[in-house]
Each structure stands twice: as C-alpha cells, then as structure tokens.
CSV table of C-alpha atoms in Angstrom, one decimal:
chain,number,residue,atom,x,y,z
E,136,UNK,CA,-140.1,-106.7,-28.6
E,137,UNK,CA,-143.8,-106.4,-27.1
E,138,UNK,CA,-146.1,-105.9,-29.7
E,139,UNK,CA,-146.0,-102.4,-31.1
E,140,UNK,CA,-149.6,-102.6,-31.1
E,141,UNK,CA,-152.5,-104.9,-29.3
E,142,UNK,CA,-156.1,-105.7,-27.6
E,143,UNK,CA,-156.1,-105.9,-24.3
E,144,UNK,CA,-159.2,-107.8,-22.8
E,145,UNK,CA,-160.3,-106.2,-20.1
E,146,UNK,CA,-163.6,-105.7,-18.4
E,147,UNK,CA,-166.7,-106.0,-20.2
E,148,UNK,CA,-165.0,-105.0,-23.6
E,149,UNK,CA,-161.4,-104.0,-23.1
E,150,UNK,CA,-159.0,-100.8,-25.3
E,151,UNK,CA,-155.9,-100.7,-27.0
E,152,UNK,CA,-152.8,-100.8,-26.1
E,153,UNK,CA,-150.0,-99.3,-27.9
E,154,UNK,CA,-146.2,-98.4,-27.9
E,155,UNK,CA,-145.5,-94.6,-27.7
E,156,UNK,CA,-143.4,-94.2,-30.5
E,157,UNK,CA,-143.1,-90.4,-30.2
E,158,UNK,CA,-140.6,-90.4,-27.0
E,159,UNK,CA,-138.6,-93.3,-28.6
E,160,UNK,CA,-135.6,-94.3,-28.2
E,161,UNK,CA,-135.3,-92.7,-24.5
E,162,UNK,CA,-138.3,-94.0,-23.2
E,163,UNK,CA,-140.1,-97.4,-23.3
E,164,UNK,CA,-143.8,-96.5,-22.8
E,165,UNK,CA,-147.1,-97.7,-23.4
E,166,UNK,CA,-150.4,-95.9,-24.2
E,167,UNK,CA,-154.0,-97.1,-23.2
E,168,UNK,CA,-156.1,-96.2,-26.0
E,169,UNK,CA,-160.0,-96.1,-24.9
E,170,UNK,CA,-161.8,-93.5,-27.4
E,171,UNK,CA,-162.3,-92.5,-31.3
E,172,UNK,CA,-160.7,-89.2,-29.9
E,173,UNK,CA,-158.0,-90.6,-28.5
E,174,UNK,CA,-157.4,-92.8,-31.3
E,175,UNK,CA,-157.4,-89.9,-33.8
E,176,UNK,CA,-155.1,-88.3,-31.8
E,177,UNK,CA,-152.5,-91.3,-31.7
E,178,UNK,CA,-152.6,-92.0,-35.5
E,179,UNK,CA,-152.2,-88.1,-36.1
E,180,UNK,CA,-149.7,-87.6,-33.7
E,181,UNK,CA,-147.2,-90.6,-34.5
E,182,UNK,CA,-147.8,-92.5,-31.4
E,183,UNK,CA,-149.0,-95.3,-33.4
E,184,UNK,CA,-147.2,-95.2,-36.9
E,185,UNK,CA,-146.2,-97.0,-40.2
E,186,UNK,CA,-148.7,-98.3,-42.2
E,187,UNK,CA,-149.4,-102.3,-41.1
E,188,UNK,CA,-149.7,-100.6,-37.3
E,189,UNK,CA,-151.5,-97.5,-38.3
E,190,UNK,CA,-154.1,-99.9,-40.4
E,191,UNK,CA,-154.7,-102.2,-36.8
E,192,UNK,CA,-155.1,-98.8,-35.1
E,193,UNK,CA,-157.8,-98.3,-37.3
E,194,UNK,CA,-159.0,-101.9,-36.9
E,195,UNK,CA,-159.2,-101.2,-32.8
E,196,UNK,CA,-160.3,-97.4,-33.5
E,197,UNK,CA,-163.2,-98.5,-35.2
E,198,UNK,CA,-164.2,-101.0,-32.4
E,199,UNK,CA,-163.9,-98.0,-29.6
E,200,UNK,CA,-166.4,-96.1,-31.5
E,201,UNK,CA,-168.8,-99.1,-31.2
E,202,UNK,CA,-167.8,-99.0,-27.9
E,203,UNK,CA,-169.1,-95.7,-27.0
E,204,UNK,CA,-171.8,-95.9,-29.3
E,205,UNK,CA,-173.3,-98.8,-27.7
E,206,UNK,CA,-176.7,-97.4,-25.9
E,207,UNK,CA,-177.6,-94.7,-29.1
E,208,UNK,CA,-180.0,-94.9,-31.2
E,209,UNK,CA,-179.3,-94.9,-35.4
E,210,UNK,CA,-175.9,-96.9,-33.8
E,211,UNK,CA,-174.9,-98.0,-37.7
E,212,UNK,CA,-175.3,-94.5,-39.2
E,213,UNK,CA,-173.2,-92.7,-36.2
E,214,UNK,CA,-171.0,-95.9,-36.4
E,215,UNK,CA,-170.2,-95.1,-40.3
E,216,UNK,CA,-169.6,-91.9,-39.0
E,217,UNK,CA,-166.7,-92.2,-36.4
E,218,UNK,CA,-165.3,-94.7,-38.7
E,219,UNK,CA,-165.3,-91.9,-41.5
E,220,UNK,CA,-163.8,-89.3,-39.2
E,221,UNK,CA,-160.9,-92.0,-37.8
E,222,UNK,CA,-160.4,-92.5,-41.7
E,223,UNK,CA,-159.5,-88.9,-41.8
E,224,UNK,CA,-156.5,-88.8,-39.5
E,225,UNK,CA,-153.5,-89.5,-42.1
E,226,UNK,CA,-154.6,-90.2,-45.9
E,227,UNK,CA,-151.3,-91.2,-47.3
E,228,UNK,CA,-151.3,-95.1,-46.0
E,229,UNK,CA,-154.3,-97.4,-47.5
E,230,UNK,CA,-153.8,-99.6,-45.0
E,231,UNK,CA,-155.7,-97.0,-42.8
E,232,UNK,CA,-159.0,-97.1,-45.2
E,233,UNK,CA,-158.5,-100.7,-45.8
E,234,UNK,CA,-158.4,-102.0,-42.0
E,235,UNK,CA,-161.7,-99.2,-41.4
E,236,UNK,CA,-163.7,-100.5,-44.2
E,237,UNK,CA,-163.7,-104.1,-43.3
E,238,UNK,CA,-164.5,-103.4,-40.1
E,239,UNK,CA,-167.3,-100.9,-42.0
E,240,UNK,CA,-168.3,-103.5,-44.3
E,241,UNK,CA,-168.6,-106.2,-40.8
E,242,UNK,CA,-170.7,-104.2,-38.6
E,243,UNK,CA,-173.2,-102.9,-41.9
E,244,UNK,CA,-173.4,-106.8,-42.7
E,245,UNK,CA,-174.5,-107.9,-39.1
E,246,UNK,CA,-176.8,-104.4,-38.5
E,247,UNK,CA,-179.9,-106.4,-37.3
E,248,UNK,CA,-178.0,-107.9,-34.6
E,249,UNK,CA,-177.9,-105.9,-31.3
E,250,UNK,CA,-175.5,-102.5,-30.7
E,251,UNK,CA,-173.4,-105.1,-28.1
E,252,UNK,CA,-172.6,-108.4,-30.4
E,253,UNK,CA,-171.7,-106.0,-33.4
E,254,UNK,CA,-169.3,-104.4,-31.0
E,255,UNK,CA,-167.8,-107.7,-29.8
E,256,UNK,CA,-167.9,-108.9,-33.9
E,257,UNK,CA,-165.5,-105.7,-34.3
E,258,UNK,CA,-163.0,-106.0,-31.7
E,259,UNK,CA,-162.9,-110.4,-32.4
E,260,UNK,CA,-161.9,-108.9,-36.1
E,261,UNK,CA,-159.0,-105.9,-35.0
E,262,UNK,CA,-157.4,-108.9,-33.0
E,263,UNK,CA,-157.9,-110.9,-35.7
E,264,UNK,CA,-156.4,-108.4,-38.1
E,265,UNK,CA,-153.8,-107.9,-35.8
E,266,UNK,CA,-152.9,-111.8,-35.1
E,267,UNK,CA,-152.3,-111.9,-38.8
E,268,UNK,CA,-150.1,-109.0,-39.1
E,269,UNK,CA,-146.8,-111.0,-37.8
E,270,UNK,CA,-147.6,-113.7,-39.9
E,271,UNK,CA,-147.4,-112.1,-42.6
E,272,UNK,CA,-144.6,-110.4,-41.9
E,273,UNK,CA,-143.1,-113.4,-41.0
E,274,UNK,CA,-143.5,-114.6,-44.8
E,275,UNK,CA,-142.8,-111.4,-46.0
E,276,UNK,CA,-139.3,-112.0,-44.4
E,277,UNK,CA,-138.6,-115.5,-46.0
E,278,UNK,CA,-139.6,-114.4,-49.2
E,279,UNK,CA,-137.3,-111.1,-48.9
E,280,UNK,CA,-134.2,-113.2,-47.6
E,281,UNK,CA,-133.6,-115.2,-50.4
E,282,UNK,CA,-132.5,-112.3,-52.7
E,283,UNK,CA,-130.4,-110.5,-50.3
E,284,UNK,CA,-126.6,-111.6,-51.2
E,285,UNK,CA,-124.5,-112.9,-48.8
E,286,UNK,CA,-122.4,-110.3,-46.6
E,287,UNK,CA,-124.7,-107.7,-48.2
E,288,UNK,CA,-124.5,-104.4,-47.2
E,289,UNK,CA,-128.0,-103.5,-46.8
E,290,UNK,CA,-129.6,-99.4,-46.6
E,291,UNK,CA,-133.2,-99.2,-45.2
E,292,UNK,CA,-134.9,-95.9,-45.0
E,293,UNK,CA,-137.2,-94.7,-42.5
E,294,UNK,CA,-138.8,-97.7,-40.4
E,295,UNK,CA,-140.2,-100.5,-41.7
E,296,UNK,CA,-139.9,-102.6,-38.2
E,297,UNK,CA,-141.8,-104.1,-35.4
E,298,UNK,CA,-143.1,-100.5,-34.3
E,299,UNK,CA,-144.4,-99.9,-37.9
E,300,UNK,CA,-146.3,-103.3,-37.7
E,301,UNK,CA,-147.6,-105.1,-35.2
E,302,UNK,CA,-144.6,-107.0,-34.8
E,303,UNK,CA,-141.3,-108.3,-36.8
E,304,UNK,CA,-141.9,-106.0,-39.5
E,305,UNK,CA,-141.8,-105.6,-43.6
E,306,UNK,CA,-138.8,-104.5,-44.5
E,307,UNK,CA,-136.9,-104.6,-41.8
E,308,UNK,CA,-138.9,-108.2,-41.4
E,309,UNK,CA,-136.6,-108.7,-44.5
E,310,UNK,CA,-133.6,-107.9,-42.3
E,311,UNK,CA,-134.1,-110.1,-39.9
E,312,UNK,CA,-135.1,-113.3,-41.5
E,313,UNK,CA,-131.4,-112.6,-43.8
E,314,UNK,CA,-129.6,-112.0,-40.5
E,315,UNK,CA,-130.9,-115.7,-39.3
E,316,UNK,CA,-129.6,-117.2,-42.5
E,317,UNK,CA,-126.5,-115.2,-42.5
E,318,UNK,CA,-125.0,-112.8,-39.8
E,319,UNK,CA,-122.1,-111.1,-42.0
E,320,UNK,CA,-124.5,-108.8,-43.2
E,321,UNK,CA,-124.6,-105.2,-42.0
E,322,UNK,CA,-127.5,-103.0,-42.1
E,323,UNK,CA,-127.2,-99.0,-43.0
E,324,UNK,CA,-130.0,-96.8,-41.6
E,325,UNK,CA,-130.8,-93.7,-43.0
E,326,UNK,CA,-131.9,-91.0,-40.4
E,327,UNK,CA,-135.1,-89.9,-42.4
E,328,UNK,CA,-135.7,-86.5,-41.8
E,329,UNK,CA,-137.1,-84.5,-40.8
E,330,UNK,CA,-139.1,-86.6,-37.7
E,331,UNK,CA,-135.8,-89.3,-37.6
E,332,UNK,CA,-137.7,-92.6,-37.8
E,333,UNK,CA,-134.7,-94.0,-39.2
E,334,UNK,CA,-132.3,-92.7,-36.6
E,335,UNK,CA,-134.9,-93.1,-33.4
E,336,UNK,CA,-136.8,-96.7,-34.5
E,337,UNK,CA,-134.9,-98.2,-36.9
E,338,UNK,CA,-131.1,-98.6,-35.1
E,339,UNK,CA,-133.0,-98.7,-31.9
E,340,UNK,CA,-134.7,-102.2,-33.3
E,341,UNK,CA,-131.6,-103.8,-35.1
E,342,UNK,CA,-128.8,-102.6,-32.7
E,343,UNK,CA,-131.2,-104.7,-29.8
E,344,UNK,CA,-131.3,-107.5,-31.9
E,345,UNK,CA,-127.6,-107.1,-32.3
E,346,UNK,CA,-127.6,-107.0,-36.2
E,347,UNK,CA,-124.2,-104.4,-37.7
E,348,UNK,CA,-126.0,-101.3,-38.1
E,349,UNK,CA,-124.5,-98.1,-39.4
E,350,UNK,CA,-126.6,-94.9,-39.2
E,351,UNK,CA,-126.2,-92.1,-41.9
E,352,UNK,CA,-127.5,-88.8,-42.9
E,353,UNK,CA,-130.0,-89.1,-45.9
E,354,UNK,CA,-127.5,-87.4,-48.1
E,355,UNK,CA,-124.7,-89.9,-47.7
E,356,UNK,CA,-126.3,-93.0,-49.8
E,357,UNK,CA,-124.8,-92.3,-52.9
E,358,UNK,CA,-120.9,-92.2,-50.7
E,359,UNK,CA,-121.5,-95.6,-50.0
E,360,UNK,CA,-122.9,-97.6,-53.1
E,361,UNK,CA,-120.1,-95.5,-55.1
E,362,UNK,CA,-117.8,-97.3,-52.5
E,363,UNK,CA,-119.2,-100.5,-52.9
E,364,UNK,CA,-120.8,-101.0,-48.9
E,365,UNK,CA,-124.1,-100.7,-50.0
E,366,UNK,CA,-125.4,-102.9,-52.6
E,367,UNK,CA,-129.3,-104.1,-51.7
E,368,UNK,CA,-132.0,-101.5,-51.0
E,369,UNK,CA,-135.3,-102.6,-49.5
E,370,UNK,CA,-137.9,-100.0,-47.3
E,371,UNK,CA,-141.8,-100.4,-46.8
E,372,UNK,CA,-144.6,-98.6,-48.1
E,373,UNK,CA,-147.5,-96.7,-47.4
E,374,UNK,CA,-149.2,-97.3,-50.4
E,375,UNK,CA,-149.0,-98.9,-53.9
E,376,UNK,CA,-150.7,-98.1,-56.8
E,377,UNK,CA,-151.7,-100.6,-59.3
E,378,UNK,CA,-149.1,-100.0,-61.7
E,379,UNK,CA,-146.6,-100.5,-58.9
E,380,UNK,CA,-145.6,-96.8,-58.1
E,381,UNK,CA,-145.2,-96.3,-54.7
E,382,UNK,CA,-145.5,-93.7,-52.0
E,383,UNK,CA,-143.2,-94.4,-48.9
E,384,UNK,CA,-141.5,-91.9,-46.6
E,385,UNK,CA,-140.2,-88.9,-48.3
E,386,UNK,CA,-136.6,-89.2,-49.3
E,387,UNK,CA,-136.8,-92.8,-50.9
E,388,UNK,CA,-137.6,-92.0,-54.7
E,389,UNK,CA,-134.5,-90.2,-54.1
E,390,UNK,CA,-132.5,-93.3,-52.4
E,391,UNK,CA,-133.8,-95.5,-55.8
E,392,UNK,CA,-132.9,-93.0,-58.4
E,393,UNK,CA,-129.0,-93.3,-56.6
E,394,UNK,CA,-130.1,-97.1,-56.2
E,395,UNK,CA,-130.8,-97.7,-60.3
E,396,UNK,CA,-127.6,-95.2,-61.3
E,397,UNK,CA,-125.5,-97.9,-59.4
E,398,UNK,CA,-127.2,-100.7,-60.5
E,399,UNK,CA,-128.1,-101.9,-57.0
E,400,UNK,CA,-131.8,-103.6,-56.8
E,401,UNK,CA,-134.4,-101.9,-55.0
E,402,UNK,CA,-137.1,-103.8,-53.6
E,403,UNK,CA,-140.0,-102.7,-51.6
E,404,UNK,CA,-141.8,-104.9,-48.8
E,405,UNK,CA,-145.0,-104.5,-48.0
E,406,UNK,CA,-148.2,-106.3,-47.1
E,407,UNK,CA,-150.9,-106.8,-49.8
E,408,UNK,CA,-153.1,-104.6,-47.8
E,409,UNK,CA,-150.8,-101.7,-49.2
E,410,UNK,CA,-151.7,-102.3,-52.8
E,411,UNK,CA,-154.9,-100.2,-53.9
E,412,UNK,CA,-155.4,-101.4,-57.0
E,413,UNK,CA,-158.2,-98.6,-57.1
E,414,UNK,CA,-155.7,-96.2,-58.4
E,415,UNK,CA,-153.9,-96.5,-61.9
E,416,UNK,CA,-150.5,-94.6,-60.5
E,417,UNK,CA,-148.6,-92.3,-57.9
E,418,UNK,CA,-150.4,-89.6,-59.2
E,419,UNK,CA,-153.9,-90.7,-57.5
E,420,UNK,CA,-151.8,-90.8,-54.2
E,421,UNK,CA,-152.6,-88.0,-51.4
E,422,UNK,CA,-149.4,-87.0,-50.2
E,423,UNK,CA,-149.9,-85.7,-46.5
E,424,UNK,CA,-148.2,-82.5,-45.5
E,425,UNK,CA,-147.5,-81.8,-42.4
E,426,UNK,CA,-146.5,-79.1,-40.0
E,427,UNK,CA,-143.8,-76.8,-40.9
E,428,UNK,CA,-142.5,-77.0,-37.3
E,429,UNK,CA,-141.5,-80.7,-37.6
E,430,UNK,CA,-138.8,-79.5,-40.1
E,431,UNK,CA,-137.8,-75.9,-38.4
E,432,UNK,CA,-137.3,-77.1,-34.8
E,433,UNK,CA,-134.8,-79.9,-33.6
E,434,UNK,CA,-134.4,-80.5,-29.8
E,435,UNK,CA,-137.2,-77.6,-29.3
E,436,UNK,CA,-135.2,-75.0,-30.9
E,437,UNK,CA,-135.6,-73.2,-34.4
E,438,UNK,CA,-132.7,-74.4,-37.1
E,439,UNK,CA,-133.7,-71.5,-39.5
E,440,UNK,CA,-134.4,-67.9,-39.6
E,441,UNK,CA,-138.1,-66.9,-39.4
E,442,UNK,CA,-140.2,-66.1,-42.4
E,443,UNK,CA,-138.4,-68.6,-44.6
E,444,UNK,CA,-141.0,-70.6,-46.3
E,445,UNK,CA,-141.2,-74.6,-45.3
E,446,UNK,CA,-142.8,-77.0,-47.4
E,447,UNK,CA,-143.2,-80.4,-45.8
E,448,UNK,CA,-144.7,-83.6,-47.4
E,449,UNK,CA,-144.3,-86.4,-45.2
E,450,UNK,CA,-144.0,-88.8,-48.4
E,451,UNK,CA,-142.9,-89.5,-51.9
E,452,UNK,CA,-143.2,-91.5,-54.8
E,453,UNK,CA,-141.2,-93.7,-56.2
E,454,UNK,CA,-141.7,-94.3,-60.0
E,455,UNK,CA,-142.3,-98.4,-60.8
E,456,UNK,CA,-139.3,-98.1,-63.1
E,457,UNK,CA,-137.1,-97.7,-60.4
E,458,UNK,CA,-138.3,-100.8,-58.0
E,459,UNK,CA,-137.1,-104.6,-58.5
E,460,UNK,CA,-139.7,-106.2,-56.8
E,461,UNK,CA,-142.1,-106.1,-54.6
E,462,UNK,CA,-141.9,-108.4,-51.5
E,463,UNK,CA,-145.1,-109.6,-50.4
E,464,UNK,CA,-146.4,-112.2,-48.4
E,465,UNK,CA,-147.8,-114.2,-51.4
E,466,UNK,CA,-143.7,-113.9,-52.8
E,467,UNK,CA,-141.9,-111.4,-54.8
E,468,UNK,CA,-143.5,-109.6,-57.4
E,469,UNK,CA,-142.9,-107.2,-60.4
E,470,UNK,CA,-144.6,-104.2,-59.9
E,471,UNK,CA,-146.3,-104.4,-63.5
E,472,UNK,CA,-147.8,-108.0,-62.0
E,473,UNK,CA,-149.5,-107.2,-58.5
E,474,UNK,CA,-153.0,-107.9,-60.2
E,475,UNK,CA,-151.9,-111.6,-60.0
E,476,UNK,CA,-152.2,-111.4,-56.2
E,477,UNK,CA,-155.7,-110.4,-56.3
E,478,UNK,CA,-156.6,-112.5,-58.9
C-alpha cells in the first residue's frame, strides 16, 4: 500500500499528501494538503486518522503554517500559534502534541535564522518523522510476532494498520510480521462502531494482503474465545499513561475485560511516542466526544427515533490490570515498566 501519509516535494516547498480515509473501502483517493486550515480540517474530519498518521499530520501541519507564514512579521509568535490551534483538532492521541511540539521546540531553537530555512528545517523533520514511522513499525512487528501462538486466532479492534500509520502499521504491524512466520493464523476484525474503522480499514488491509480475516460485530467477542477461535488480543493506542492505562478506540476496555475472564493475553502495540509519561493514569486522559450524528445515522439515514439522547466518546480506557504487554519498538513491555524506555 502507498503510504497512508507523505511529503511531496514540489515547487519551491511542496504539501502533503494523504489517503482519504473517510470514503474507504469504495474509493482509493488521495488528498493534497496545502494549508493549517486544511490540515485542521483532515485530522478533525478522519481523512487522516489513527494516532502514528495523525502525529505526522501534525508534523507536515506545522510546516504548512510556516509555509504561509513566511513573509510576516513576529513569524515565531504567529508560528506557536497555528501550531497551537492544529494541536486543537483531536485531544485524545499524544502523538498529535508530541509530533507539534518538536516541530515547536525546532523552529523556537533555530528563531534567529530566516522565516525560509526554519520552514525548510520543519518540513526536512515531518519527512524525517515520517521516514521513521515504518521503521518502527517494522520492529514493533518482530517484537509482537514472537508471542503470538502458532495457528492463533487473532481479534483486533478498530485499525491499527498502514492507514493509521504511515505505513505497515502497530498492531496490525503485529499481524503481518506473524502471518510471514506463519500463515495458519486467522485474523478476527471487530467492526468498531459506530464510524466502522474495523469493518472499512481493517479487512480492507488484511483481506488485500490475503491474511484469513473474519469480520464480527463488537458484541460477538466473547462467542468466540468461549469457543476457543479467539485466543490472542492485540489493538493500538492513542495514548498511554505512565502507569500503563490506556486510551484506544471505544469498545476495547470492553474486548480486555472478556479478554482477562478467558484468560486470553492482551497486548497493546504502539509507538513510544504514545506513552505520555506526563500523566500518572487514564484519568488525566481527554476523551474526545464527538457528534451525535456519527452514531444516529448509517448510510445517511436516522437508526433511532428523535429526541433520544446520544452520548458519543470516540475512546476508552483500558485499566493496566487488564493488558499483558505493551509492544513497542524498543520490545515488549509491562505496563508498570514503560519508564525503562525513557530512561
């Protein structure tokens, strides 16, 4: 697959280019990405989603803005500001704040030089940035592969693939790297309600790299470790807190509650950009709610009666109790142990 997200050089500075993911699976399209506005826009939108891909978008967004900012005066301070406002666009995954303030932290430390070479010192990073992204999904994989059992039957929830990086992916990343050593194993997809990420992105990925995938309702987990054709859970993460709780799409606290009843491990696969140690647990987490439309309409028509109330948080957390491991790129970790990594 392309990449789900990338710089194109162009010109005297170039934009970003990036997979539509909104019009997925029946339609292949690409979106040229030229502004803060129309950056902000993609992120919020779920053009450009999952939280490696929405991190680069913020990489590249933050390069736009110096961009257009290149001929004003007080560049730095109005810089700092588009970068703050880009920042603003989803506040569940860290990767968001953590791509923005490196590239913050880059232009603030190279101020004195001129508007133009901080711009170009910007987008050399986002490629940067997102060069790296496969490669560490990459290791992420290897290091995930080795604890998935032979013939497993594997669930995933929501989409932790190439279209949530920039390519190969986390925990799908996992997937693939197990289906290479062994190609008896069969994936389960869970649709993810209520925008179907699992359903649209995730079987879209595996069934093109002709991996045994079986898409089911997110209701239907427990049915299938009670009957034994589930027994190894991994999905990605928008953000980890120090202590190892987790916020990922909502619906997977409940898939590893079912997961630690059956005694089936859980792990989680993500990035160490994911980990903010800055917050002691789940409860420091913003949980983004979204509009009450993505749950009342399907196929542009209302599924429930008006006036029914509609609460929608786009994620959840998932206590530390109930994860294995953590899969990064620097190996597997307990979640009581991630300060290692950054030690």
């Amino acid at each position: 697959m392309d990449k789900t997200i990338e710089w194109v050089k162009e010109g005297e500075f170039g934009y970003s280019l990036m997979i539509n993911q909104t019009v997925l699976p029946f339609e292949y399209k690409k979106e040229k990405i030229r502004t803060t506005e129309e950056m902000y826009n993609a992120i919020k939108t779920m053009i450009v989603r999952g939280a490696p891909a929405i991190g680069i978008a913020g990489a590249h967004g933050t390069a736009l803005s110096a961009i257009e900012l290149i001929n004003e005066e007080n560049f730095i301070e109005k810089l700092m500001q588009k970068a703050d406002y880009l920042n603003s666009s989803r506040p569940t995954a860290v990767n968001l704040s953590w791509a923005i303030e490196a590239q913050k932290e880059l232009a603030l430390k190279n101020k004195n030089l001129p508007n133009k070479k901080i711009s170009e010192i910007l987008i050399e990073n986002a490629i940067r940035l997102e060069n790296e992204d496969i490669e560490i999904n990459k290791k992420i994989g290897e290091y995930g592969a080795s604890v998935v059992p032979r013939g497993a039957g594997i669930l995933t929830h929501c989409n932790a693939g190439s279209l949530a990086t920039v390519g190969y992916g986390t925990a799908l990343g996992v997937i693939r790297s197990a289906y290479k050593k062994d190609n008896t194993i069969q994936v389960f997809a869970d649709e993810t309600r209520p925008r179907g990420q699992g359903a649209k992105l995730t079987t879209y990925e595996l069934v093109k790299d002709n991996i045994n995938t079986t898409l089911i309702t997110d209701g239907m987990c427990s049915y299938f470790m009670r009957n034994k054709m589930i027994n190894f859970v991994v999905t990605g993460a928008d953000r980890i807190a120090s202590n190892g709780d987790t916020a990922n799409k909502i619906g997977t606290s409940t898939v590893a509650i079912a997961a630690k009843y059956y005694n089936i491990p859980f792990y989680i696969a993500a990035p160490k950009s994911t980990i903010d140690m800055n917050i002691k647990s789940g409860n420091d987490i913003v949980i983004e709610l979204r509009d009450e439309d993505e749950v009342k309409i399907v196929n542009g028509k209302p599924i429930c009666i008006d006036g029914v109330n509609i609460i929608n948080p786009s994620f959840d957390i998932t206590d530390n109790s109930l994860i294995t491991g953590i899969i990064t790129e620097y190996g597997i970790i307990k979640p009581s142990d991630l300060k290692n990594i950054f030690s």
